[in-house]
mmCIF file of N, CA and C in Angstrom:
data_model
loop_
_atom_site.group_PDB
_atom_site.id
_atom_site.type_symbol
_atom_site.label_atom_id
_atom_site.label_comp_id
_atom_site.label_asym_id
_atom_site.label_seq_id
_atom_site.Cartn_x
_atom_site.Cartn_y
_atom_site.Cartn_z
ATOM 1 N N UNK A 69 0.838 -1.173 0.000
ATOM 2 C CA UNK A 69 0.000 0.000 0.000
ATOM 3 C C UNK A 69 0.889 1.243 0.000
ATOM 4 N N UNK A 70 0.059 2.264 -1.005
ATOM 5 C CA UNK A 70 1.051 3.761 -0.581
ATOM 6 C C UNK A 70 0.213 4.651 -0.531
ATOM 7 N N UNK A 71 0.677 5.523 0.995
ATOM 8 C CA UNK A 71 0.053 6.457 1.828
ATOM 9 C C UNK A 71 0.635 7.912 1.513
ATOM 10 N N UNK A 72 -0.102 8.563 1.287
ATOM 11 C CA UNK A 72 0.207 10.319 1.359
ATOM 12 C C UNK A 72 -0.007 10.966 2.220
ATOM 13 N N UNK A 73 0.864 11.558 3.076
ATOM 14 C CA UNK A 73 0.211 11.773 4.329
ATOM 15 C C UNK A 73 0.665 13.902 4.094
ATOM 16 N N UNK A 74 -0.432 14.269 4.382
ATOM 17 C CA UNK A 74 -0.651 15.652 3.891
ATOM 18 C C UNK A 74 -1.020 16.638 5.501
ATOM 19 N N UNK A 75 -0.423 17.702 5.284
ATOM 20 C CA UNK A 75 -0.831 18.574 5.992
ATOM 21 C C UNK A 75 -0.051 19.854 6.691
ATOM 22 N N UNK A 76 0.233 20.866 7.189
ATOM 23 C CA UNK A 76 1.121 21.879 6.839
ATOM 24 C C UNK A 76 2.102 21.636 7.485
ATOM 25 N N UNK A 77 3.401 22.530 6.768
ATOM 26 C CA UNK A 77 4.899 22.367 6.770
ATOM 27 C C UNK A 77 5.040 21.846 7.767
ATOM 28 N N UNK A 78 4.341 22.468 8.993
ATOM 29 C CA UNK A 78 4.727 22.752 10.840
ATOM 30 C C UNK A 78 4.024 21.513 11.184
ATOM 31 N N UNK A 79 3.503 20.655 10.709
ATOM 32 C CA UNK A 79 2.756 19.658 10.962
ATOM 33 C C UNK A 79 4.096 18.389 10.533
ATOM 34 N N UNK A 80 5.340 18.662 9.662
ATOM 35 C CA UNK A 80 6.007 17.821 9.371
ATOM 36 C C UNK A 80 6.453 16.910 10.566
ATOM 37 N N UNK A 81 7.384 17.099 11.442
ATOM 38 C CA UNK A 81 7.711 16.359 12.725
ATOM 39 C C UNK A 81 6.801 15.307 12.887
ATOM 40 N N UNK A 82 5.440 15.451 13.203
ATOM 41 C CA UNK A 82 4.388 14.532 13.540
ATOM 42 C C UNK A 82 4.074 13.764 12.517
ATOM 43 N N UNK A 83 4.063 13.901 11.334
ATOM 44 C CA UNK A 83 3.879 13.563 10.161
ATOM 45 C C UNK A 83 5.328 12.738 9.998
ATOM 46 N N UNK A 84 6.230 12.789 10.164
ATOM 47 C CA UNK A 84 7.570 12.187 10.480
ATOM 48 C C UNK A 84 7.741 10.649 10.806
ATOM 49 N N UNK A 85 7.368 11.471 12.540
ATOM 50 C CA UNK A 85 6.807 10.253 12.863
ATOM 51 C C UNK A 85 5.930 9.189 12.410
ATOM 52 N N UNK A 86 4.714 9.439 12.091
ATOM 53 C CA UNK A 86 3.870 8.298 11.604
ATOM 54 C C UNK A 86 4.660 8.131 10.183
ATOM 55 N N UNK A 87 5.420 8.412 9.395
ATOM 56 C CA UNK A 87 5.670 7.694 8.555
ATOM 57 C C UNK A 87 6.832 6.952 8.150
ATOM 58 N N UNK A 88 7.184 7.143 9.411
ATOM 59 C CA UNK A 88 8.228 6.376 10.196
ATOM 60 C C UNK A 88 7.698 5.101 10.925
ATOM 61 N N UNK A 89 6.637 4.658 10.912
ATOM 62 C CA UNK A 89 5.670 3.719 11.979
ATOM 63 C C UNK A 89 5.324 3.051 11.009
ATOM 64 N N UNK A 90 4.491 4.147 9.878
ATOM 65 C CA UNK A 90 3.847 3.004 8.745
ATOM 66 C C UNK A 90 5.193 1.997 7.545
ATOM 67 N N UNK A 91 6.265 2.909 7.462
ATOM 68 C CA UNK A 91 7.413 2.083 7.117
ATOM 69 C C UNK A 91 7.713 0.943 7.672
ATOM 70 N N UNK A 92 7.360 1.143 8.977
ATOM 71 C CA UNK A 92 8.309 -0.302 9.805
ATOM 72 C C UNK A 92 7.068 -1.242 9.160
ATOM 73 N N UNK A 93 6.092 -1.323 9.347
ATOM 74 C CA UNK A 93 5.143 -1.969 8.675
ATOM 75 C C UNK A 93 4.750 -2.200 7.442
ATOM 76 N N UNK A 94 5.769 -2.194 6.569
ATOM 77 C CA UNK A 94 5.866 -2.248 5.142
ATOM 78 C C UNK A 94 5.058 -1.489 4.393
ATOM 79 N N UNK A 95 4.409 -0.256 4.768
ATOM 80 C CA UNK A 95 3.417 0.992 3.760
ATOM 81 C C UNK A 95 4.746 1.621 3.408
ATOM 82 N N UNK A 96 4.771 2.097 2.202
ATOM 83 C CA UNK A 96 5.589 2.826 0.950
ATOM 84 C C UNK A 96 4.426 4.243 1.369
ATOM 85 N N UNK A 97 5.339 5.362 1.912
ATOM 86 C CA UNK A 97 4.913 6.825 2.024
ATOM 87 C C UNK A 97 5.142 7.477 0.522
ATOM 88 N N UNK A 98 4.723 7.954 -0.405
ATOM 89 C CA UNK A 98 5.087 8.535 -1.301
ATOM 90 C C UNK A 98 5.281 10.449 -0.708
ATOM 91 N N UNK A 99 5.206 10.915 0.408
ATOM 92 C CA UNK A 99 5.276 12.187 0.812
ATOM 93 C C UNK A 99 6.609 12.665 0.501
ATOM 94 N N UNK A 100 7.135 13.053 -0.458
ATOM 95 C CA UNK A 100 8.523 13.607 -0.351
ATOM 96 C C UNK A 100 8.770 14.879 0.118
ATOM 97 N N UNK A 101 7.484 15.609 0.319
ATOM 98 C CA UNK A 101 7.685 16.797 0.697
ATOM 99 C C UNK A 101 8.208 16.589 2.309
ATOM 100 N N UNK A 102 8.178 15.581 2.706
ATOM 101 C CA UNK A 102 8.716 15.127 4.235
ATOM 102 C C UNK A 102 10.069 15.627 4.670
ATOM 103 N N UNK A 103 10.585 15.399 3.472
ATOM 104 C CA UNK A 103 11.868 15.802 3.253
ATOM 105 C C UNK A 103 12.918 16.753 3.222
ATOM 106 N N UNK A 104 11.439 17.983 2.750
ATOM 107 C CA UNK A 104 11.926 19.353 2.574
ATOM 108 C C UNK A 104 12.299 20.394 3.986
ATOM 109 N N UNK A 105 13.527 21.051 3.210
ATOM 110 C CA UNK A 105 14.043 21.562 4.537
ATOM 111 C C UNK A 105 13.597 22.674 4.845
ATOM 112 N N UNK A 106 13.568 23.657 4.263
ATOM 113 C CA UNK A 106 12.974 24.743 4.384
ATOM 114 C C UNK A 106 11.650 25.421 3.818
ATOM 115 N N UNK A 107 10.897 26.272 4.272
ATOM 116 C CA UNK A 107 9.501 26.713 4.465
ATOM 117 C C UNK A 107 9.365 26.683 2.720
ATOM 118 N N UNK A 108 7.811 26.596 2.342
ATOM 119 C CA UNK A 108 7.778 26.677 1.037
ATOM 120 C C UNK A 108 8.705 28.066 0.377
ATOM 121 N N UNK A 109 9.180 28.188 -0.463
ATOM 122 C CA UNK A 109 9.191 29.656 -1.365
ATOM 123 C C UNK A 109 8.490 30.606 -1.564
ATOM 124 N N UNK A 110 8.593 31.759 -1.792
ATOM 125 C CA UNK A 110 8.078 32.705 -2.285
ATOM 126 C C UNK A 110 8.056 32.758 -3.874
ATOM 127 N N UNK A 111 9.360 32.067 -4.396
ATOM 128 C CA UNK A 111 9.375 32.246 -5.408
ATOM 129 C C UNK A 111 7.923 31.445 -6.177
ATOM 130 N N UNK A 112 7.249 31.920 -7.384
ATOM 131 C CA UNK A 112 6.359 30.995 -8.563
ATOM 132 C C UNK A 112 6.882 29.499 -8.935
ATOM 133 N N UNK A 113 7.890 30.243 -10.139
ATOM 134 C CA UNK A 113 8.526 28.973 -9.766
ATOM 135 C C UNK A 113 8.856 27.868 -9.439
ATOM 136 N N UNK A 114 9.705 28.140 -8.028
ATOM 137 C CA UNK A 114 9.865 27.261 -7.049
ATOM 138 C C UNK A 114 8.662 26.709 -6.617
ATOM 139 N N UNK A 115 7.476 27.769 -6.279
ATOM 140 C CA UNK A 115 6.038 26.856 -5.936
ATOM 141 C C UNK A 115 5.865 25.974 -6.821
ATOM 142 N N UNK A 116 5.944 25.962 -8.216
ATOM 143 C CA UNK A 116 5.047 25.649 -9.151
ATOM 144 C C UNK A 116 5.787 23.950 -9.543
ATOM 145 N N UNK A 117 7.316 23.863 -8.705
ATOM 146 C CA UNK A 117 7.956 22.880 -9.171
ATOM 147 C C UNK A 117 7.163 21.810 -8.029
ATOM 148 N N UNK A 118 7.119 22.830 -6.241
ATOM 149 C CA UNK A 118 6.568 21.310 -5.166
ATOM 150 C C UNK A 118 5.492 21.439 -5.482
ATOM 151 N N UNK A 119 4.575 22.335 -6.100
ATOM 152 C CA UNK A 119 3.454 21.442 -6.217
ATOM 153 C C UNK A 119 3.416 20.658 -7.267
ATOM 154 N N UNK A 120 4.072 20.604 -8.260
ATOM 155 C CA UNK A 120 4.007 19.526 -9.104
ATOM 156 C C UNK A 120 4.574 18.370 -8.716
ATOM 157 N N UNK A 121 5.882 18.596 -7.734
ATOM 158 C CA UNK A 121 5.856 17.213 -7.344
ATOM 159 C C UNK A 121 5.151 16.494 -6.404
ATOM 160 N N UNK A 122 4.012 17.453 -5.395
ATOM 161 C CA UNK A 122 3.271 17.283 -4.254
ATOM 162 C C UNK A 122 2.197 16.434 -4.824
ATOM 163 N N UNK A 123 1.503 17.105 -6.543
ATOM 164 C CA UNK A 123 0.559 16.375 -6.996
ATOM 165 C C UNK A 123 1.451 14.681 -7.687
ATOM 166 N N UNK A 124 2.019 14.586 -8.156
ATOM 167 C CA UNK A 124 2.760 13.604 -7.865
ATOM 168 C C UNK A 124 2.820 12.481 -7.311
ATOM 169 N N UNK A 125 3.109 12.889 -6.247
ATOM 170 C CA UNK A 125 3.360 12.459 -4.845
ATOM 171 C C UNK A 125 1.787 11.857 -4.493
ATOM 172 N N UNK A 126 0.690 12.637 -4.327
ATOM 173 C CA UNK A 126 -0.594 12.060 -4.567
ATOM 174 C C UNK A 126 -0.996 11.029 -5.422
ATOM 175 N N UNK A 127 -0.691 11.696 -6.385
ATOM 176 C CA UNK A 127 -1.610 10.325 -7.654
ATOM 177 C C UNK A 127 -0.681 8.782 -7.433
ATOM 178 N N UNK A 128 0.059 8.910 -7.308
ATOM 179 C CA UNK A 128 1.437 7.826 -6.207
ATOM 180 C C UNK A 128 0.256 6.890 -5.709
ATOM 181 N N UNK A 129 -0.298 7.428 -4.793
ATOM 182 C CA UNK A 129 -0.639 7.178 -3.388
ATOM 183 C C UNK A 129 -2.379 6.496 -3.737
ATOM 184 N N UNK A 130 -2.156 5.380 -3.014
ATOM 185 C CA UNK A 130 -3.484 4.844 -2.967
ATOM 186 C C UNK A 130 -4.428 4.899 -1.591
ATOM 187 N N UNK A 131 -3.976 5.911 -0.668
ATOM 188 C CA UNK A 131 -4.368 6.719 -0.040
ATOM 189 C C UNK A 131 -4.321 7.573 0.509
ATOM 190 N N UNK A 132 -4.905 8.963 0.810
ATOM 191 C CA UNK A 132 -4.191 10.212 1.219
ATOM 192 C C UNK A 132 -5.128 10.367 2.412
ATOM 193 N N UNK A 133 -3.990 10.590 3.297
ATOM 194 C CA UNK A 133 -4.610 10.980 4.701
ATOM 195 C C UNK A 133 -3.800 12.864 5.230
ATOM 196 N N UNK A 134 -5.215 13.479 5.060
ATOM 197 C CA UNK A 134 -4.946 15.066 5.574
ATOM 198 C C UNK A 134 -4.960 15.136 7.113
ATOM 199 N N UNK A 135 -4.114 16.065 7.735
ATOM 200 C CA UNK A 135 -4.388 16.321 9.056
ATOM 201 C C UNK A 135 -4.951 17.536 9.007
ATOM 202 N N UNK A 136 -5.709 17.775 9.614
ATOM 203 C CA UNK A 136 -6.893 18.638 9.506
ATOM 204 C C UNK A 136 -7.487 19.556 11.108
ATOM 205 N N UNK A 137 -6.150 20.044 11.827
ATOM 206 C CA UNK A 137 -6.221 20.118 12.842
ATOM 207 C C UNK A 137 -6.160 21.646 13.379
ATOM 208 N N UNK A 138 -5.717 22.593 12.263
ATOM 209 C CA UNK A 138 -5.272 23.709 12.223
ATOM 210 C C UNK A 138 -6.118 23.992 11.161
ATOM 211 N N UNK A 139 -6.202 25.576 10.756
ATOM 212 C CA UNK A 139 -6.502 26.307 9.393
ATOM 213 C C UNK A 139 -5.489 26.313 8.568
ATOM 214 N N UNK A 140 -6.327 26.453 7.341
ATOM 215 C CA UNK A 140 -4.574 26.535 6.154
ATOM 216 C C UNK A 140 -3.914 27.493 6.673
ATOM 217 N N UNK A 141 -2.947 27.623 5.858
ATOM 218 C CA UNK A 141 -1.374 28.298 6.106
ATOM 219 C C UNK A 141 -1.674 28.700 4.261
ATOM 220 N N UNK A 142 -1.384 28.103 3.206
ATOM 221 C CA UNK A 142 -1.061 28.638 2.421
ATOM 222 C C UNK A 142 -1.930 27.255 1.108
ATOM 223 N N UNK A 143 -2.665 26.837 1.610
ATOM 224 C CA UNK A 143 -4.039 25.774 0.567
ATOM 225 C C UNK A 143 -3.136 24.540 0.092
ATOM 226 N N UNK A 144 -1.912 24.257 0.081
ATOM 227 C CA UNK A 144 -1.607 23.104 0.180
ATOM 228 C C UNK A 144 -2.364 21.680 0.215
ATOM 229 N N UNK A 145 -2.360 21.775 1.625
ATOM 230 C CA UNK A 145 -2.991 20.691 2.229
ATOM 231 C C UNK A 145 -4.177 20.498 1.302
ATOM 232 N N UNK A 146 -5.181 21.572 1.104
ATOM 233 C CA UNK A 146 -6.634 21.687 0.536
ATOM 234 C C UNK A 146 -6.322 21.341 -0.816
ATOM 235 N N UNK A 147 -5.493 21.468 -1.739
ATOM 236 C CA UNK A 147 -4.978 21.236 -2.860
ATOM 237 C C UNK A 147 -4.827 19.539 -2.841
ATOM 238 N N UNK A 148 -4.412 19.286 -2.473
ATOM 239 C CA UNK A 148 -4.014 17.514 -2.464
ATOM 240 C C UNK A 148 -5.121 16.914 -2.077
ATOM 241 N N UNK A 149 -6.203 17.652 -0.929
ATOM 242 C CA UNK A 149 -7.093 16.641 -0.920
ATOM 243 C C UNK A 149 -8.713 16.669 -1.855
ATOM 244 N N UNK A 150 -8.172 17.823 -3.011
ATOM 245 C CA UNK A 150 -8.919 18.112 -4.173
ATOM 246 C C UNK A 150 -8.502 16.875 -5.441
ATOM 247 N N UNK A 151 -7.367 16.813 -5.275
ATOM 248 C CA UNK A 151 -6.617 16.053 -6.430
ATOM 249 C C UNK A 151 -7.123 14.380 -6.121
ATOM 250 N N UNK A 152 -6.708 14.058 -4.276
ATOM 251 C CA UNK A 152 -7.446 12.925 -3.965
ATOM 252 C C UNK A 152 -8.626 12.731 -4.391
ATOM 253 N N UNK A 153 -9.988 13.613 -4.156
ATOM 254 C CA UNK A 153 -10.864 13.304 -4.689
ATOM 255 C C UNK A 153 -11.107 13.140 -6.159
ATOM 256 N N UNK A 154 -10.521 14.170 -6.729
ATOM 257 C CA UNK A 154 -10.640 14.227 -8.545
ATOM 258 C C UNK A 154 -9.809 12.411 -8.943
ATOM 259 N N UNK A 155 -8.826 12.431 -8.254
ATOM 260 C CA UNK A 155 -8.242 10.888 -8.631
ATOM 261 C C UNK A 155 -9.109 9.655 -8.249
ATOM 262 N N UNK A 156 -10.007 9.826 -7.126
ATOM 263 C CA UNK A 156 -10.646 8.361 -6.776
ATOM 264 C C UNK A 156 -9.742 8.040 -5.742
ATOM 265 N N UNK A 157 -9.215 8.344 -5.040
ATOM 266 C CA UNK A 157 -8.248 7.624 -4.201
ATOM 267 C C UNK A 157 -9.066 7.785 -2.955
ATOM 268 N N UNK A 158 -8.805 6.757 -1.821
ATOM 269 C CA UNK A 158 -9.421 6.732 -0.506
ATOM 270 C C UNK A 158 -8.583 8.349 0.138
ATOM 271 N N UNK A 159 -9.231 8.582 0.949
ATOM 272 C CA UNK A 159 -9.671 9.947 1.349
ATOM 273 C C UNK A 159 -9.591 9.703 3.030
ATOM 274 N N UNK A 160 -8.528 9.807 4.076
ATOM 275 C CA UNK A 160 -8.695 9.751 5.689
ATOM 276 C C UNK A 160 -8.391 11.391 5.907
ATOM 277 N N UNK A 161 -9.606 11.698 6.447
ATOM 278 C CA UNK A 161 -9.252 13.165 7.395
ATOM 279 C C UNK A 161 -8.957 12.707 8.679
ATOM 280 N N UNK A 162 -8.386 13.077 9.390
ATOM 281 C CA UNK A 162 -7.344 13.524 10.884
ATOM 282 C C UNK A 162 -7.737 14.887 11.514
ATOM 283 N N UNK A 163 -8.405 14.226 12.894
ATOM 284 C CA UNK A 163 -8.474 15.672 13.410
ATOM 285 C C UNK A 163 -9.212 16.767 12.696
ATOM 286 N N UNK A 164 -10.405 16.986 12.054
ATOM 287 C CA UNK A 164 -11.165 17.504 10.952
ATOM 288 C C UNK A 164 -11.849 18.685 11.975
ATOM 289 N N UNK A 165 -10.973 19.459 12.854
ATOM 290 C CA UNK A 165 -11.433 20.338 13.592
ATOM 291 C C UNK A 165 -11.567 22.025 12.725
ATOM 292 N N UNK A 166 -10.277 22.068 11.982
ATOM 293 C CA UNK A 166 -10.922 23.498 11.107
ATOM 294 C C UNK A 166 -12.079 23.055 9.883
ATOM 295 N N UNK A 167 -13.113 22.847 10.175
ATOM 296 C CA UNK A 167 -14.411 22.502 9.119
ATOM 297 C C UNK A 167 -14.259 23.610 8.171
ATOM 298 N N UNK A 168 -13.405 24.481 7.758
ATOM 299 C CA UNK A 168 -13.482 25.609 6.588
ATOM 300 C C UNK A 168 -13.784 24.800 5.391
ATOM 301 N N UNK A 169 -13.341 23.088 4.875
ATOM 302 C CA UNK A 169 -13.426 22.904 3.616
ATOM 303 C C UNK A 169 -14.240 21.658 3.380
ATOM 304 N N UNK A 170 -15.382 22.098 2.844
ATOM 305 C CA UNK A 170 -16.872 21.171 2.266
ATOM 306 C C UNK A 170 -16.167 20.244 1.792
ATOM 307 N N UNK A 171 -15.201 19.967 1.472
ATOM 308 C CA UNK A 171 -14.698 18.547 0.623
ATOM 309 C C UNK A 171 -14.521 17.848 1.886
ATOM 310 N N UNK A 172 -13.851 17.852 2.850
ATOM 311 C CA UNK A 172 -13.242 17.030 3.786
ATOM 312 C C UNK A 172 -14.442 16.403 4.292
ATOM 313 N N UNK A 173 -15.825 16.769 3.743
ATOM 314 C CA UNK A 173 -16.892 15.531 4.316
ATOM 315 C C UNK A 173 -17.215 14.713 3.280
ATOM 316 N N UNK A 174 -16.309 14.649 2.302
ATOM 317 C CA UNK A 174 -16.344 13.822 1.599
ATOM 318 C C UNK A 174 -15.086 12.459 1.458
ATOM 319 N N UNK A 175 -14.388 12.488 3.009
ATOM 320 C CA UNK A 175 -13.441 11.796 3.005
ATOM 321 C C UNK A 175 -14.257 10.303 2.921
ATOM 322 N N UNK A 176 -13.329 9.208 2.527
ATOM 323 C CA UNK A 176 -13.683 7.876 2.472
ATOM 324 C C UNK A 176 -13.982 7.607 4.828
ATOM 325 N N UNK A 177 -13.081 8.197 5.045
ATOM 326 C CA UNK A 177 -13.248 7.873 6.743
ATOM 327 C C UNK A 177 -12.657 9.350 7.358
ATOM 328 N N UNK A 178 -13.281 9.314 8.265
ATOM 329 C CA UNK A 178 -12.769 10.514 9.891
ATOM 330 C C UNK A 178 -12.256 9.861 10.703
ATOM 331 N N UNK A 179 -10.654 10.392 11.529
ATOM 332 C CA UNK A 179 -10.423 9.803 12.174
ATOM 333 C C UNK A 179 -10.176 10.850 13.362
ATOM 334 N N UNK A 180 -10.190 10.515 14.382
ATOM 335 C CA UNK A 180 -9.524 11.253 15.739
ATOM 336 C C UNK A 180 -8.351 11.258 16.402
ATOM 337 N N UNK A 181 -7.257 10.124 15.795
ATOM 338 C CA UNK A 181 -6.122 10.172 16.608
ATOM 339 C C UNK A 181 -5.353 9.331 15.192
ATOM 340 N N UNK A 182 -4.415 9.315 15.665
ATOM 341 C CA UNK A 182 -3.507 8.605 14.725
ATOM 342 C C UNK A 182 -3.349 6.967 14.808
ATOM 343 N N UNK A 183 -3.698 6.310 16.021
ATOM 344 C CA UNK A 183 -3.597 5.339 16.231
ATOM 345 C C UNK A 183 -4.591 4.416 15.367
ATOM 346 N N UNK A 184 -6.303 5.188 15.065
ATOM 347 C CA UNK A 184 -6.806 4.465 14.105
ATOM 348 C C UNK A 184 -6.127 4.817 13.113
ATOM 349 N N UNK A 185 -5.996 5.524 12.694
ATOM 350 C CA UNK A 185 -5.912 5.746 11.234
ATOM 351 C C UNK A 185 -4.620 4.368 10.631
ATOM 352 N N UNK A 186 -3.733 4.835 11.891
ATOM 353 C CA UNK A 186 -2.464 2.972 11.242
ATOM 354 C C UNK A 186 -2.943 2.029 11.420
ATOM 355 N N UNK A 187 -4.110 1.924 12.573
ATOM 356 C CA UNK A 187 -4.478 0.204 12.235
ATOM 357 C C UNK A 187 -5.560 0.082 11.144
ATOM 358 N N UNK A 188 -6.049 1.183 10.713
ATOM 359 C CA UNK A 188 -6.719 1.528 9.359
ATOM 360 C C UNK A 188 -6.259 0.722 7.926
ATOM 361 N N UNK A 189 -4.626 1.411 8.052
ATOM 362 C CA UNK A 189 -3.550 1.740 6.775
ATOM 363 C C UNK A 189 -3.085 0.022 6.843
ATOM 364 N N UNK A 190 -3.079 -0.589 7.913
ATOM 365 C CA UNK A 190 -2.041 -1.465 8.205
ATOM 366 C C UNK A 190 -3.190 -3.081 8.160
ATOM 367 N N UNK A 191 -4.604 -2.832 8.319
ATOM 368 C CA UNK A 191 -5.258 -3.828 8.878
ATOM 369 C C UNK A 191 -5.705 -4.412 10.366
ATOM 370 N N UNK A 192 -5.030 -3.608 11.078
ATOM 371 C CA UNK A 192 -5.156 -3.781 12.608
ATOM 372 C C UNK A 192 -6.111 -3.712 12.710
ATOM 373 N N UNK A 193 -7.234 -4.378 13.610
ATOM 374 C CA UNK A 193 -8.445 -4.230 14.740
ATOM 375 C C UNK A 193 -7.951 -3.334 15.826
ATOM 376 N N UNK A 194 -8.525 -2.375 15.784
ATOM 377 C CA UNK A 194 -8.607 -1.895 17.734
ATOM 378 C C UNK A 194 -9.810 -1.453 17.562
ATOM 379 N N UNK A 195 -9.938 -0.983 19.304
ATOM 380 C CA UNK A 195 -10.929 -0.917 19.838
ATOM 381 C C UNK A 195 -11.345 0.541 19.203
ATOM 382 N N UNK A 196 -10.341 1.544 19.083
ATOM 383 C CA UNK A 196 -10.486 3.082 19.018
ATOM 384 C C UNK A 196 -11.082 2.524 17.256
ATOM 385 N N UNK A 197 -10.326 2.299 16.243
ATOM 386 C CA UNK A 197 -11.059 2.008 14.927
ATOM 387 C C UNK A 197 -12.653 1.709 15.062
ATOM 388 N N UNK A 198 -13.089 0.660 15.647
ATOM 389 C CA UNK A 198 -14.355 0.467 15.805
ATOM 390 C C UNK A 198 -14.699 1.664 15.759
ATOM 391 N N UNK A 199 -14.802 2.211 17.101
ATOM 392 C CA UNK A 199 -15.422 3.534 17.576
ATOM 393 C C UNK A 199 -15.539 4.462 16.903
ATOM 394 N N UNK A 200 -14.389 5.006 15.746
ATOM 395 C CA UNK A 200 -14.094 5.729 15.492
ATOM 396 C C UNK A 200 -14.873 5.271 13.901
ATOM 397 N N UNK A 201 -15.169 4.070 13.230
ATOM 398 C CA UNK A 201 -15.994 3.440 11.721
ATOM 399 C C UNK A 201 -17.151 3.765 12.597
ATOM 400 N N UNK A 202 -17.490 3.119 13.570
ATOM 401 C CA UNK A 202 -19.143 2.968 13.741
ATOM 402 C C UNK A 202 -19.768 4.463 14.053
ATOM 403 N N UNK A 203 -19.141 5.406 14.685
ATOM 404 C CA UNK A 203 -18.991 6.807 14.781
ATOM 405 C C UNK A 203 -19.868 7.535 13.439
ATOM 406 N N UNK A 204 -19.071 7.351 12.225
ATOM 407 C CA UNK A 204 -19.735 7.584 10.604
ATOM 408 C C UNK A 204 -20.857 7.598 10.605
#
């Protein structure tokens, strides 16, 4: 399986982590923006190159999970999970506390913590998954 895991710059660390978790468990992250060292650009350009590789990086991915815990910063995040939907790809929102964007109720699942969402990605049963499917 390959996971896109989306959501702003300052959100990377945490985002780190879990895709550091779903690796040990054999999921292929296609996020390369994980990688990046410094804050997006100002330059066009330069935008116009990560988001082409950000969309990329999506259509990659046979599922994209947004964290959704903050307001945008700069539509990123909202961008990828436009492309998710336009592609057909499964759809996990995280933390779906800034409700600013009508698409994100169109995710395939809502999750509340990170712990479903990997036994989601991975096949795990827990107790929080239940709660968190039957919840829907």
């Amino acid at each position: 399986m390959r996971v896109y895991l989306s959501g702003r710059m300052s959100d990377g660390p945490v985002l780190r982590e879990v895709a550091k978790r779903l690796r040990k468990v054999n999921v292929e992250v296609t996020s390369s923006w994980l990688r990046q060292k410094g804050p997006t650009p100002d330059s066009t350009t330069a935008c116009a190159r990560i988001g082409l590789r950000d969309l990329a990086d999506v259509k990659a991915a046979d599922v994209v999970v947004a964290l959704m815990d903050r307001p945008a910063h700069n539509g990123g995040r909202e961008g990828e999970i436009g492309a998710a939907l336009a592609w057909n790809k499964k759809l996990f929102i995280v933390k779906n506390v800034c409700q600013r964007n009508m698409f994100t109720a169109l995710a395939t699942q809502h999750f509340t913590d990170w712990e479903s969402v990997i036994a989601a990605l991975t096949g795990e049963r827990t107790d929080a998954r239940r709660r968190t499917t039957a919840a829907r």
